[in-house]
Tab-separated table of C-alpha atoms and ligand atoms in Angstrom:
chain	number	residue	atom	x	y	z
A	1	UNK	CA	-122.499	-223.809	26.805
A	2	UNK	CA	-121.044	-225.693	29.809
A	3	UNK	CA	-123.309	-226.174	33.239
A	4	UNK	CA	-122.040	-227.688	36.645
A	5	UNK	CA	-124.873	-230.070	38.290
A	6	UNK	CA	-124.753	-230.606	42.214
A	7	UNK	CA	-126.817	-233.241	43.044
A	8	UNK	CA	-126.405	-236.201	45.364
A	9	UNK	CA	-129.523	-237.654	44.201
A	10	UNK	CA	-128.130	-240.331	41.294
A	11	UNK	CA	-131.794	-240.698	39.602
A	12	UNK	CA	-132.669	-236.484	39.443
A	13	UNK	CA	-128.835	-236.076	38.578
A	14	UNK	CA	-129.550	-238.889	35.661
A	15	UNK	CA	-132.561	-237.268	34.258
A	16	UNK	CA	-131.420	-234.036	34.484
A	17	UNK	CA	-128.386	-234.208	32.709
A	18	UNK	CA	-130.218	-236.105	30.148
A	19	UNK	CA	-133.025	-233.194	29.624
A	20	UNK	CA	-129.997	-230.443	29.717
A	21	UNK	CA	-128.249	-232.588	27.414
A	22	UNK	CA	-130.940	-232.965	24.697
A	23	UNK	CA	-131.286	-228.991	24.759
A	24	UNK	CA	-127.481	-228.893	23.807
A	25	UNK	CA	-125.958	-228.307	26.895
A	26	UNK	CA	-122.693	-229.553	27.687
A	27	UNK	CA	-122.441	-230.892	31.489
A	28	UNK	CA	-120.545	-231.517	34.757
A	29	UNK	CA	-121.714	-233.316	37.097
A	30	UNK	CA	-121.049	-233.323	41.244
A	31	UNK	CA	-122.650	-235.309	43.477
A	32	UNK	CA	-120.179	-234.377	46.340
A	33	UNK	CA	-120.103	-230.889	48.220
A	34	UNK	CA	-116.177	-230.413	48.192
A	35	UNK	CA	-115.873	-231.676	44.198
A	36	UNK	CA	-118.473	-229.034	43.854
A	37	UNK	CA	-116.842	-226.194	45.361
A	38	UNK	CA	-113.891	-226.963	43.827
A	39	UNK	CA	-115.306	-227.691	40.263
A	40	UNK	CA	-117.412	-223.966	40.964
A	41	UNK	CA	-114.724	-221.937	41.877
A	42	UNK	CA	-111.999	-223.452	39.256
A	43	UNK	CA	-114.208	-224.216	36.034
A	44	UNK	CA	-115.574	-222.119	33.619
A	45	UNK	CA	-119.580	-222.413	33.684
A	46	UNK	CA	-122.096	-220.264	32.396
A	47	UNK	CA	-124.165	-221.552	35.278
A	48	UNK	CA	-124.745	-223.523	38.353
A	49	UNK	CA	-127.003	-225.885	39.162
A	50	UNK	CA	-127.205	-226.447	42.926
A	51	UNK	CA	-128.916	-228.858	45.500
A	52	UNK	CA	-128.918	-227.395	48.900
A	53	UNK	CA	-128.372	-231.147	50.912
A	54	UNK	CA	-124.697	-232.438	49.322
A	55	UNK	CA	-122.386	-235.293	51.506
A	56	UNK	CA	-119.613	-233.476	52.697
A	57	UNK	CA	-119.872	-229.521	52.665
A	58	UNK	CA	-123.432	-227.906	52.367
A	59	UNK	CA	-124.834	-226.602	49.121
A	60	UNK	CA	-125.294	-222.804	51.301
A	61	UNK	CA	-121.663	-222.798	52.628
A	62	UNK	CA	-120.699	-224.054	49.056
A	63	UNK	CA	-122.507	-220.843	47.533
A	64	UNK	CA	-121.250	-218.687	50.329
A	65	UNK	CA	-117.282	-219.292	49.827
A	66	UNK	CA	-117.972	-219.137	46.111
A	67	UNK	CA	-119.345	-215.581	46.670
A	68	UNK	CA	-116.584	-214.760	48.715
A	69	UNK	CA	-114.160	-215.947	46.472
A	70	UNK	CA	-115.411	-213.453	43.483
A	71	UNK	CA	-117.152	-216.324	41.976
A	72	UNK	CA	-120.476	-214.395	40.393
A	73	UNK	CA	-121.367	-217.526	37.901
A	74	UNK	CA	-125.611	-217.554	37.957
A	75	UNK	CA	-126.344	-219.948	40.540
A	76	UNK	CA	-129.923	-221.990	40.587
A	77	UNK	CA	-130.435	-223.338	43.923
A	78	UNK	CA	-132.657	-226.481	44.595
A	79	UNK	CA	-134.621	-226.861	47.770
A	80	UNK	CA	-136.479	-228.928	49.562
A	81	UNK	CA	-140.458	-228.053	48.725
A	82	UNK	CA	-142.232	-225.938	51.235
A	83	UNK	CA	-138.773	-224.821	52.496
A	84	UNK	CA	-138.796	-221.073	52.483
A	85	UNK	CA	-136.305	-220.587	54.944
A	86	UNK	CA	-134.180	-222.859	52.981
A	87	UNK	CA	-134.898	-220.301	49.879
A	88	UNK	CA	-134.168	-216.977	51.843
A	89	UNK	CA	-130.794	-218.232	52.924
A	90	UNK	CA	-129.993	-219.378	49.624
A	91	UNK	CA	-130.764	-215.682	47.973
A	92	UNK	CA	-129.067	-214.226	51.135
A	93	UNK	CA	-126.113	-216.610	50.284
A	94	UNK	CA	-126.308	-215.332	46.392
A	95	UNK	CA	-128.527	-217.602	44.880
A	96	UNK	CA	-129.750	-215.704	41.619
A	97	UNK	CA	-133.152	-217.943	41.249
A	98	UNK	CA	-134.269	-221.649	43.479
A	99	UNK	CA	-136.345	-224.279	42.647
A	100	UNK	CA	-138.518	-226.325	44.660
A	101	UNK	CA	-138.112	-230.116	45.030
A	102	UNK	CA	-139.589	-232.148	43.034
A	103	UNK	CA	-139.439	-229.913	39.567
A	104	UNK	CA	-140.761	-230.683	36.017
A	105	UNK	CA	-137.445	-230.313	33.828
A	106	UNK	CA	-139.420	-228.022	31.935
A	107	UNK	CA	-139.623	-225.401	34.614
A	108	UNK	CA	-135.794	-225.713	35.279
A	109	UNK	CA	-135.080	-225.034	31.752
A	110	UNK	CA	-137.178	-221.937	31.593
A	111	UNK	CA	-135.488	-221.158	34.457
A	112	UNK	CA	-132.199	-221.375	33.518
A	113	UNK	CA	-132.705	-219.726	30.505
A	114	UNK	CA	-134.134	-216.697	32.056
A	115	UNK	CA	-131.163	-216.966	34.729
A	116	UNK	CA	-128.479	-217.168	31.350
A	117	UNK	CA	-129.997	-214.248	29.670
A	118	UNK	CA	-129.938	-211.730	32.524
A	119	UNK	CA	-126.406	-213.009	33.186
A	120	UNK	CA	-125.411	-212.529	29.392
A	121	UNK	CA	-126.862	-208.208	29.964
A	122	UNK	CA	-124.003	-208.069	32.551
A	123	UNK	CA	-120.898	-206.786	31.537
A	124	UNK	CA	-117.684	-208.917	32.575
A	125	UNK	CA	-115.489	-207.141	35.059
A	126	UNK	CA	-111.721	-207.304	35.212
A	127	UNK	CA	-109.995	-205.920	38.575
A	128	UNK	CA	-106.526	-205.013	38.838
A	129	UNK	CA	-104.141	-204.763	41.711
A	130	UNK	CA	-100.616	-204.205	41.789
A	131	UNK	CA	-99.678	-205.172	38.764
A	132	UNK	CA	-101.854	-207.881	38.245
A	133	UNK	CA	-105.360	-207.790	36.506
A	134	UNK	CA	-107.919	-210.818	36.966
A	135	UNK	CA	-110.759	-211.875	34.656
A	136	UNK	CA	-112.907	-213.968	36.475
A	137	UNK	CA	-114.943	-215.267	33.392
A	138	UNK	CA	-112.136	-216.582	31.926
A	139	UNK	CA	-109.958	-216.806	34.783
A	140	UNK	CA	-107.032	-215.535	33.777
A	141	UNK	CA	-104.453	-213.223	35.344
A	142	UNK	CA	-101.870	-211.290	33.587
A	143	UNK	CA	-98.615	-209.737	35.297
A	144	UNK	CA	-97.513	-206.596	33.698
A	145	UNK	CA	-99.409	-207.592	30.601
A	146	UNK	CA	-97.857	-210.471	30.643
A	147	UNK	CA	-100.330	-214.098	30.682
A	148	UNK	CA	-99.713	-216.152	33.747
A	149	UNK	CA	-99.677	-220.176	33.744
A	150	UNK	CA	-101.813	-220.963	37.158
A	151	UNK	CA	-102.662	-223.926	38.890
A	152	UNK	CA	-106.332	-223.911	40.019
A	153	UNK	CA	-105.041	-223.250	43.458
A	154	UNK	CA	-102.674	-220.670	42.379
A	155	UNK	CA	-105.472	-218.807	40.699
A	156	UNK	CA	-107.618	-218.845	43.876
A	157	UNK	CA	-104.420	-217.434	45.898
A	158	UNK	CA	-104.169	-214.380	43.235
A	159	UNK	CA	-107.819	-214.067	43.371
A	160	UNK	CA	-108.277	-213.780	46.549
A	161	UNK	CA	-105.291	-211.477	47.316
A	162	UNK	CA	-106.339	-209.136	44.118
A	163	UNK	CA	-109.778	-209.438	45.685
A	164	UNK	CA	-108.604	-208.051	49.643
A	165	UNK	CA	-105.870	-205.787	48.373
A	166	UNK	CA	-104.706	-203.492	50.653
A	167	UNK	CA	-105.001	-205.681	53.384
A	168	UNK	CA	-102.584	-208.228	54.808
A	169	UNK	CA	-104.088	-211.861	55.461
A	170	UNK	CA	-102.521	-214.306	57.562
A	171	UNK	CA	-101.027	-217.507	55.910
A	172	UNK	CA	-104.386	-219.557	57.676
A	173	UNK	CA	-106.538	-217.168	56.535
A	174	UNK	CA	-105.114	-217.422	52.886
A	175	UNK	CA	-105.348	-221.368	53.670
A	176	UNK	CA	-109.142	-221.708	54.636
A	177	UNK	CA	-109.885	-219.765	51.839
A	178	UNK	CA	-107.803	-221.715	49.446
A	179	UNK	CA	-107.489	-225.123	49.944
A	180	UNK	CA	-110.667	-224.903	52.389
A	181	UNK	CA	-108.786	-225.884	55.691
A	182	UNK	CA	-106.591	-224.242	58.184
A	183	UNK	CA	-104.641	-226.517	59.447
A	184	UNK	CA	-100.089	-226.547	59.351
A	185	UNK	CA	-99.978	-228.335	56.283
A	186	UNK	CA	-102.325	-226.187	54.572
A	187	UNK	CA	-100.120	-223.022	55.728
A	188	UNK	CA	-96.871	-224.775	54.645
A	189	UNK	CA	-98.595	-225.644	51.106
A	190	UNK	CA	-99.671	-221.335	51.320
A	191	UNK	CA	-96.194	-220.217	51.842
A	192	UNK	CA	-94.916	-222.601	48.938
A	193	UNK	CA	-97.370	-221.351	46.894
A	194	UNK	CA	-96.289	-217.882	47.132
A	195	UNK	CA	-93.090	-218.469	46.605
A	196	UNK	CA	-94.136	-220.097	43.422
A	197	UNK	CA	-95.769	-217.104	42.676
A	198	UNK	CA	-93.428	-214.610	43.104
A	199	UNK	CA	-90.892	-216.815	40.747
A	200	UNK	CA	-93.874	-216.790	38.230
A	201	UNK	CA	-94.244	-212.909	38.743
A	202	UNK	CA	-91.936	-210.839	40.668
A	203	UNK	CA	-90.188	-211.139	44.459
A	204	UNK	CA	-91.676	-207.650	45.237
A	205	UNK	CA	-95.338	-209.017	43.798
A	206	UNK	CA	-96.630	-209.508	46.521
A	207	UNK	CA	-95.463	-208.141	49.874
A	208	UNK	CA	-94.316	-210.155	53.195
A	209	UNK	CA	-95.829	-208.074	56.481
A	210	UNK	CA	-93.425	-209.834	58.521
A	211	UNK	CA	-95.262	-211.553	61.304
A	212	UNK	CA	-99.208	-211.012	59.861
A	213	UNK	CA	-99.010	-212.487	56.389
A	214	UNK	CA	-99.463	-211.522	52.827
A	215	UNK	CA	-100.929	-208.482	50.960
A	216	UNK	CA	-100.547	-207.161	47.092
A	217	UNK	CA	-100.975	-203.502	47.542
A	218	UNK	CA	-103.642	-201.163	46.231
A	219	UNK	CA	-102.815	-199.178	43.218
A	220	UNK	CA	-103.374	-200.263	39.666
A	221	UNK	CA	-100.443	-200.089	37.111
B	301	CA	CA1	-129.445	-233.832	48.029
């Protein structure tokens, strides 16, 4: 069973991993907030470990665009002590349990355990639009039954535009989203990617709204 760590902190991060480790976990280890969104949203973990205070990008807006982005892996949050505010943002963000600062590794264990058996009751969900359906546990997307070969980034584009189908987002929009910045060069690297896509899939995949953006429409099959 793989787990992501988050933590900036090199001597928590080194005990930790060593404690998960001896109770047969396999792990990945962050200690930067944009490595840790990325490693989140793309990798395949049966749950997340994550420290609020990262270098670079927050552990809350981490958690947030992960939510966004139809990532529902079980995330453990870890907060300063005494920090309740910290805590409420973190559930209100979609943390599934926290942890205060400084923990015994035996509490984060029971923890996690608790946090992997309530996520193991919950059925995985595929979603379909257009003629694409997404599983996010395993993250794959098929094309008229068909498997599709994704980059990570590629997968977030389908994801996302499976996820807000129906609706036409603009090439920044699809940008911040996916490569987590806005800027020309991002929106260039967008518009390649859907062409990409489309070869991958079909011209009429997913629809140009001349002028506004991008959209894969809403009807299954
Ligand atoms: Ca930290």
């Amino acid at each position: 069973m793989r787990l992501l760590l988050a933590e900036d902190d090199a001597d928590i991060a080194r005990h930790t991993i060593a404690r998960l480790a001896a109770e047969g976990y396999a792990v990945d280890h962050a200690a930067q907030g944009p490595e840790t969104w990325d490693l989140g949203e793309t990798g395949d973990y049966a749950a997340i470990i994550l420290d609020l205070g990262l270098p670079g990008m927050d552990g809350l807006s981490i958690l947030k665009r992960w939510r966004a982005a139809g990532v529902n892996t079980p995330v453990l949050v870890l907060t300063a002590r005494g920090s309740w505010m910290e805590r409420v943002d973190g559930f209100e963000a979609g943390a599934d349990d926290y942890l205060p600062k400084p923990f015994r590794s035996e509490e984060l264990l029971a923890r996690l355990k608790a946090l992997l058996r309530r996520s193991a009751a919950t059925p995985v969900a595929t979603r379909a639009a257009g003629r694409f359906v997404i599983d996010d546990a395993a993250k794959r997307v098929t094309f008229d039954g068909r498997m599709l070969e994704l980059s990570p980034q590629e997968y977030r584009l389908v994801s996302l535009l499976i996820r807000e189908r129906g609706r036409v987002l603009s090439p920044l929009e699809i940008a911040s989203h996916v490569q987590g910045r806005d800027d020309d060069t991002a929106k260039n690297a967008v518009e390649a990617m859907i062409a990409r896509l489309r070869r991958k899939t079909d011209p009429d995949a997913i629809e140009t709204r001349r002028g506004f953006g991008y959209c894969v429409p809403d009807t299954a099959g």
